[in-house]
Amino acid sequence: MLPIQIVSGDITKLTVDAIVNAANPSLLGGGGVDGAIHRAAGPELLAVCRRLGGCAAGDAKITPGFNLPASYIIHCVGPVWHGGTRGEAELLASTYRQAMALAAEHRLQSVAFPAISCGIYGYPLAQATQVAIQTIEQCRRQGAGLPEKVFLVAFADNDQQVMSRVLADCGAE
C-alpha cells in the first residue's frame, strides 16, 4: 500500500523529490502556495514557467525545484469551486492523476501535495482531501513505479485535523 501521510507546515521547506504547486493557469506565480513556491524557488522558476505556455485546469507540468530542497516542482491547476456542479471533482482528480503520472515518469520516490484548489479557488477542504486520497490510491492500484511516499500538506493545524479525519475515514492510513 502506498503510504499517504498528512503533515502540517510549509511545503517549500520539505525535503522530498517533488512538491506540487497549486498553480494558476499562467504558471507565473500568484498568491498562497503558488506565490510562496515561486518566492522560495527563485527567479529561475519564473523564467522556465514563462516558456511552458501555461497549463489547463486538470493538467500538470514539471520544472526543476531550483532553490527549494525538492528537486522538482509539479505544477497543477485545479478547478475553481462552483458548488460541485461543474465537474470540479473530475478536474481535481485529473490534477492528482497527472501529477502522479509525472512523478512516475521521473521515477520520483516522494511527493508532497498542498490542498489543491482549497485556497482562493474555494474548494471545500474535506471534499478535496477525499478526492485527493481516492485518486492517489487509484493511481497506486493501477500503476508501478509510483512514489513510495506521498504527503498531503496542511498549512494550518486545523486543516491537518480535517485532512487526517478524511484519511482515517477513507481507510488509507
PDB file of C-alpha atoms in Angstrom:
ATOM      1  CA  MET A   1       0.000   0.000   0.000  1.00  0.00           C
ATOM      2  CA  LEU A   2       1.197   3.488  -0.857  1.00  0.00           C
ATOM      3  CA  PRO A   3       1.677   5.391   2.381  1.00  0.00           C
ATOM      4  CA  ILE A   4      -0.181   8.679   2.460  1.00  0.00           C
ATOM      5  CA  GLN A   5       0.798  10.917   5.328  1.00  0.00           C
ATOM      6  CA  ILE A   6      -0.764  14.171   6.444  1.00  0.00           C
ATOM      7  CA  VAL A   7       1.784  16.746   7.590  1.00  0.00           C
ATOM      8  CA  SER A   8       1.439  20.348   8.667  1.00  0.00           C
ATOM      9  CA  GLY A   9       3.806  23.109   7.689  1.00  0.00           C
ATOM     10  CA  ASP A  10       5.471  24.982   4.878  1.00  0.00           C
ATOM     11  CA  ILE A  11       5.589  22.846   1.728  1.00  0.00           C
ATOM     12  CA  THR A  12       8.585  24.843   0.452  1.00  0.00           C
ATOM     13  CA  LYS A  13      10.706  23.515   3.328  1.00  0.00           C
ATOM     14  CA  LEU A  14      10.072  19.797   2.731  1.00  0.00           C
ATOM     15  CA  THR A  15      12.924  17.581   1.602  1.00  0.00           C
ATOM     16  CA  VAL A  16      11.135  15.394  -0.937  1.00  0.00           C
ATOM     17  CA  ASP A  17      11.757  14.585  -4.575  1.00  0.00           C
ATOM     18  CA  ALA A  18       8.940  16.898  -5.693  1.00  0.00           C
ATOM     19  CA  ILE A  19       6.491  19.336  -4.244  1.00  0.00           C
ATOM     20  CA  VAL A  20       3.253  20.088  -6.021  1.00  0.00           C
ATOM     21  CA  ASN A  21       2.293  23.661  -6.741  1.00  0.00           C
ATOM     22  CA  ALA A  22      -1.378  24.653  -6.643  1.00  0.00           C
ATOM     23  CA  ALA A  23      -0.762  26.890  -9.635  1.00  0.00           C
ATOM     24  CA  ASN A  24      -2.897  29.250 -11.646  1.00  0.00           C
ATOM     25  CA  PRO A  25      -3.242  28.643 -15.412  1.00  0.00           C
ATOM     26  CA  SER A  26      -0.469  31.111 -16.314  1.00  0.00           C
ATOM     27  CA  LEU A  27       2.091  29.248 -14.125  1.00  0.00           C
ATOM     28  CA  LEU A  28       3.642  32.662 -13.468  1.00  0.00           C
ATOM     29  CA  GLY A  29       3.081  32.812  -9.742  1.00  0.00           C
ATOM     30  CA  GLY A  30       0.378  34.348  -7.647  1.00  0.00           C
ATOM     31  CA  GLY A  31      -0.770  34.244  -4.069  1.00  0.00           C
ATOM     32  CA  GLY A  32      -0.927  31.480  -1.491  1.00  0.00           C
ATOM     33  CA  VAL A  33       1.063  28.304  -2.122  1.00  0.00           C
ATOM     34  CA  ASP A  34       1.848  29.358  -5.682  1.00  0.00           C
ATOM     35  CA  GLY A  35       3.448  32.643  -4.629  1.00  0.00           C
ATOM     36  CA  ALA A  36       5.327  31.005  -1.758  1.00  0.00           C
ATOM     37  CA  ILE A  37       6.796  28.378  -4.083  1.00  0.00           C
ATOM     38  CA  HIS A  38       7.838  30.965  -6.654  1.00  0.00           C
ATOM     39  CA  ARG A  39       9.498  33.121  -3.985  1.00  0.00           C
ATOM     40  CA  ALA A  40      11.329  30.176  -2.413  1.00  0.00           C
ATOM     41  CA  ALA A  41      12.436  28.638  -5.716  1.00  0.00           C
ATOM     42  CA  GLY A  42      13.869  31.912  -7.013  1.00  0.00           C
ATOM     43  CA  PRO A  43      13.662  33.845 -10.283  1.00  0.00           C
ATOM     44  CA  GLU A  44      14.825  30.901 -12.406  1.00  0.00           C
ATOM     45  CA  LEU A  45      11.429  29.266 -11.833  1.00  0.00           C
ATOM     46  CA  LEU A  46       9.567  32.186 -13.363  1.00  0.00           C
ATOM     47  CA  ALA A  47      11.883  32.158 -16.386  1.00  0.00           C
ATOM     48  CA  VAL A  48      11.224  28.451 -17.000  1.00  0.00           C
ATOM     49  CA  CYS A  49       7.470  28.792 -16.404  1.00  0.00           C
ATOM     50  CA  ARG A  50       7.260  31.581 -18.994  1.00  0.00           C
ATOM     51  CA  ARG A  51       8.417  29.066 -21.614  1.00  0.00           C
ATOM     52  CA  LEU A  52       5.816  26.432 -20.653  1.00  0.00           C
ATOM     53  CA  GLY A  53       2.872  28.285 -22.170  1.00  0.00           C
ATOM     54  CA  GLY A  54       0.586  27.921 -19.179  1.00  0.00           C
ATOM     55  CA  CYS A  55      -1.404  24.913 -18.042  1.00  0.00           C
ATOM     56  CA  ALA A  56      -5.070  23.972 -18.286  1.00  0.00           C
ATOM     57  CA  ALA A  57      -7.224  23.086 -15.295  1.00  0.00           C
ATOM     58  CA  GLY A  58      -6.895  19.374 -14.584  1.00  0.00           C
ATOM     59  CA  ASP A  59      -3.404  19.162 -16.059  1.00  0.00           C
ATOM     60  CA  ALA A  60       0.145  19.320 -14.688  1.00  0.00           C
ATOM     61  CA  LYS A  61       3.640  20.302 -15.786  1.00  0.00           C
ATOM     62  CA  ILE A  62       7.024  19.728 -14.140  1.00  0.00           C
ATOM     63  CA  THR A  63      10.012  22.010 -13.605  1.00  0.00           C
ATOM     64  CA  PRO A  64      13.220  21.848 -11.605  1.00  0.00           C
ATOM     65  CA  GLY A  65      12.966  22.910  -7.949  1.00  0.00           C
ATOM     66  CA  PHE A  66      15.810  25.433  -8.223  1.00  0.00           C
ATOM     67  CA  ASN A  67      16.409  26.866  -4.706  1.00  0.00           C
ATOM     68  CA  LEU A  68      13.974  24.506  -2.971  1.00  0.00           C
ATOM     69  CA  PRO A  69      15.008  21.382  -1.026  1.00  0.00           C
ATOM     70  CA  ALA A  70      12.799  19.473  -3.502  1.00  0.00           C
ATOM     71  CA  SER A  71      14.408  18.549  -6.809  1.00  0.00           C
ATOM     72  CA  TYR A  72      11.220  19.174  -8.803  1.00  0.00           C
ATOM     73  CA  ILE A  73       8.021  21.177  -8.757  1.00  0.00           C
ATOM     74  CA  ILE A  74       4.919  19.648 -10.303  1.00  0.00           C
ATOM     75  CA  HIS A  75       2.574  22.490 -11.210  1.00  0.00           C
ATOM     76  CA  CYS A  76      -1.113  21.519 -11.074  1.00  0.00           C
ATOM     77  CA  VAL A  77      -4.032  23.728 -11.964  1.00  0.00           C
ATOM     78  CA  GLY A  78      -7.103  22.710 -10.031  1.00  0.00           C
ATOM     79  CA  PRO A  79     -10.676  23.786 -10.645  1.00  0.00           C
ATOM     80  CA  VAL A  80     -12.457  26.777  -9.209  1.00  0.00           C
ATOM     81  CA  TRP A  81     -15.280  25.599  -6.911  1.00  0.00           C
ATOM     82  CA  HIS A  82     -18.770  26.387  -8.247  1.00  0.00           C
ATOM     83  CA  GLY A  83     -20.729  24.275  -5.791  1.00  0.00           C
ATOM     84  CA  GLY A  84     -19.697  20.925  -7.235  1.00  0.00           C
ATOM     85  CA  THR A  85     -21.976  21.055 -10.257  1.00  0.00           C
ATOM     86  CA  ARG A  86     -19.457  21.887 -12.988  1.00  0.00           C
ATOM     87  CA  GLY A  87     -17.227  18.820 -12.973  1.00  0.00           C
ATOM     88  CA  GLU A  88     -14.965  20.116 -10.216  1.00  0.00           C
ATOM     89  CA  ALA A  89     -14.331  16.670  -8.690  1.00  0.00           C
ATOM     90  CA  GLU A  90     -13.329  15.217 -12.056  1.00  0.00           C
ATOM     91  CA  LEU A  91     -10.972  18.101 -12.787  1.00  0.00           C
ATOM     92  CA  LEU A  92      -9.436  17.903  -9.327  1.00  0.00           C
ATOM     93  CA  ALA A  93      -8.935  14.139  -9.665  1.00  0.00           C
ATOM     94  CA  SER A  94      -7.289  14.765 -13.029  1.00  0.00           C
ATOM     95  CA  THR A  95      -4.725  17.100 -11.431  1.00  0.00           C
ATOM     96  CA  TYR A  96      -3.721  14.344  -8.993  1.00  0.00           C
ATOM     97  CA  ARG A  97      -3.576  11.704 -11.758  1.00  0.00           C
ATOM     98  CA  GLN A  98      -1.420  13.954 -13.931  1.00  0.00           C
ATOM     99  CA  ALA A  99       0.916  14.764 -11.032  1.00  0.00           C
ATOM    100  CA  MET A 100       1.274  11.086 -10.121  1.00  0.00           C
ATOM    101  CA  ALA A 101       1.973  10.227 -13.767  1.00  0.00           C
ATOM    102  CA  LEU A 102       4.731  12.862 -13.928  1.00  0.00           C
ATOM    103  CA  ALA A 103       6.172  11.563 -10.656  1.00  0.00           C
ATOM    104  CA  ALA A 104       6.233   8.022 -12.042  1.00  0.00           C
ATOM    105  CA  GLU A 105       7.716   9.176 -15.353  1.00  0.00           C
ATOM    106  CA  HIS A 106      10.547  10.927 -13.495  1.00  0.00           C
ATOM    107  CA  ARG A 107      10.987   7.998 -11.073  1.00  0.00           C
ATOM    108  CA  LEU A 108      10.333  10.158  -8.035  1.00  0.00           C
ATOM    109  CA  GLN A 109      10.164   8.391  -4.693  1.00  0.00           C
ATOM    110  CA  SER A 110       8.432  11.112  -2.637  1.00  0.00           C
ATOM    111  CA  VAL A 111       5.884  13.785  -3.489  1.00  0.00           C
ATOM    112  CA  ALA A 112       4.182  16.416  -1.324  1.00  0.00           C
ATOM    113  CA  PHE A 113       0.801  17.867  -2.329  1.00  0.00           C
ATOM    114  CA  PRO A 114      -0.828  21.008  -0.935  1.00  0.00           C
ATOM    115  CA  ALA A 115      -4.613  21.207  -0.691  1.00  0.00           C
ATOM    116  CA  ILE A 116      -5.111  21.927  -4.395  1.00  0.00           C
ATOM    117  CA  SER A 117      -7.998  24.322  -5.153  1.00  0.00           C
ATOM    118  CA  CYS A 118      -8.775  24.897  -1.450  1.00  0.00           C
ATOM    119  CA  GLY A 119      -7.396  28.417  -1.194  1.00  0.00           C
ATOM    120  CA  ILE A 120      -8.724  31.218  -3.336  1.00  0.00           C
ATOM    121  CA  TYR A 121     -10.402  28.658  -5.655  1.00  0.00           C
ATOM    122  CA  GLY A 122     -12.778  27.831  -2.784  1.00  0.00           C
ATOM    123  CA  TYR A 123     -12.924  24.012  -2.913  1.00  0.00           C
ATOM    124  CA  PRO A 124     -14.100  22.657   0.478  1.00  0.00           C
ATOM    125  CA  LEU A 125     -11.111  21.067   2.228  1.00  0.00           C
ATOM    126  CA  ALA A 126     -12.755  17.818   3.332  1.00  0.00           C
ATOM    127  CA  GLN A 127     -14.194  17.140  -0.117  1.00  0.00           C
ATOM    128  CA  ALA A 128     -10.916  17.997  -1.851  1.00  0.00           C
ATOM    129  CA  THR A 129      -8.968  15.768   0.523  1.00  0.00           C
ATOM    130  CA  GLN A 130     -11.297  12.870  -0.203  1.00  0.00           C
ATOM    131  CA  VAL A 131     -10.789  13.336  -3.957  1.00  0.00           C
ATOM    132  CA  ALA A 132      -7.019  13.502  -3.423  1.00  0.00           C
ATOM    133  CA  ILE A 133      -6.829  10.333  -1.327  1.00  0.00           C
ATOM    134  CA  GLN A 134      -9.133   8.317  -3.568  1.00  0.00           C
ATOM    135  CA  THR A 135      -7.282   9.394  -6.712  1.00  0.00           C
ATOM    136  CA  ILE A 136      -3.827   8.720  -5.268  1.00  0.00           C
ATOM    137  CA  GLU A 137      -4.973   5.283  -4.082  1.00  0.00           C
ATOM    138  CA  GLN A 138      -6.467   4.563  -7.509  1.00  0.00           C
ATOM    139  CA  CYS A 139      -3.159   5.515  -9.153  1.00  0.00           C
ATOM    140  CA  ARG A 140      -1.348   3.215  -6.749  1.00  0.00           C
ATOM    141  CA  ARG A 141      -3.571   0.267  -7.642  1.00  0.00           C
ATOM    142  CA  GLN A 142      -3.207   0.875 -11.382  1.00  0.00           C
ATOM    143  CA  GLY A 143       0.488   1.504 -11.812  1.00  0.00           C
ATOM    144  CA  ALA A 144       4.024   0.621 -10.947  1.00  0.00           C
ATOM    145  CA  GLY A 145       6.897   2.968 -10.324  1.00  0.00           C
ATOM    146  CA  LEU A 146       4.825   5.465  -8.411  1.00  0.00           C
ATOM    147  CA  PRO A 147       6.284   7.401  -5.483  1.00  0.00           C
ATOM    148  CA  GLU A 148       6.800   5.335  -2.351  1.00  0.00           C
ATOM    149  CA  LYS A 149       5.804   8.250  -0.127  1.00  0.00           C
ATOM    150  CA  VAL A 150       3.015  10.746  -0.666  1.00  0.00           C
ATOM    151  CA  PHE A 151       2.422  13.638   1.711  1.00  0.00           C
ATOM    152  CA  LEU A 152      -0.677  15.807   1.881  1.00  0.00           C
ATOM    153  CA  VAL A 153       0.481  19.082   3.386  1.00  0.00           C
ATOM    154  CA  ALA A 154      -1.784  21.192   5.557  1.00  0.00           C
ATOM    155  CA  PHE A 155      -0.737  24.780   6.073  1.00  0.00           C
ATOM    156  CA  ALA A 156      -2.586  25.129   9.388  1.00  0.00           C
ATOM    157  CA  ASP A 157      -3.129  22.734  12.284  1.00  0.00           C
ATOM    158  CA  ASN A 158      -6.925  22.826  11.930  1.00  0.00           C
ATOM    159  CA  ASP A 159      -6.530  21.854   8.253  1.00  0.00           C
ATOM    160  CA  GLN A 160      -4.321  18.956   9.336  1.00  0.00           C
ATOM    161  CA  GLN A 161      -7.086  17.748  11.651  1.00  0.00           C
ATOM    162  CA  VAL A 162      -9.673  17.822   8.841  1.00  0.00           C
ATOM    163  CA  MET A 163      -7.324  16.048   6.415  1.00  0.00           C
ATOM    164  CA  SER A 164      -6.371  13.407   8.993  1.00  0.00           C
ATOM    165  CA  ARG A 165     -10.022  12.696   9.721  1.00  0.00           C
ATOM    166  CA  VAL A 166     -10.750  12.250   5.998  1.00  0.00           C
ATOM    167  CA  LEU A 167      -7.712   9.970   5.633  1.00  0.00           C
ATOM    168  CA  ALA A 168      -8.942   7.816   8.527  1.00  0.00           C
ATOM    169  CA  ASP A 169     -12.467   7.723   7.042  1.00  0.00           C
ATOM    170  CA  CYS A 170     -11.051   6.595   3.694  1.00  0.00           C
ATOM    171  CA  GLY A 171      -9.101   3.802   5.361  1.00  0.00           C
ATOM    172  CA  ALA A 172      -5.928   4.826   3.519  1.00  0.00           C
ATOM    173  CA  GLU A 173      -3.664   5.037   6.589  1.00  0.00           C
TER     174      GLU A 173
END
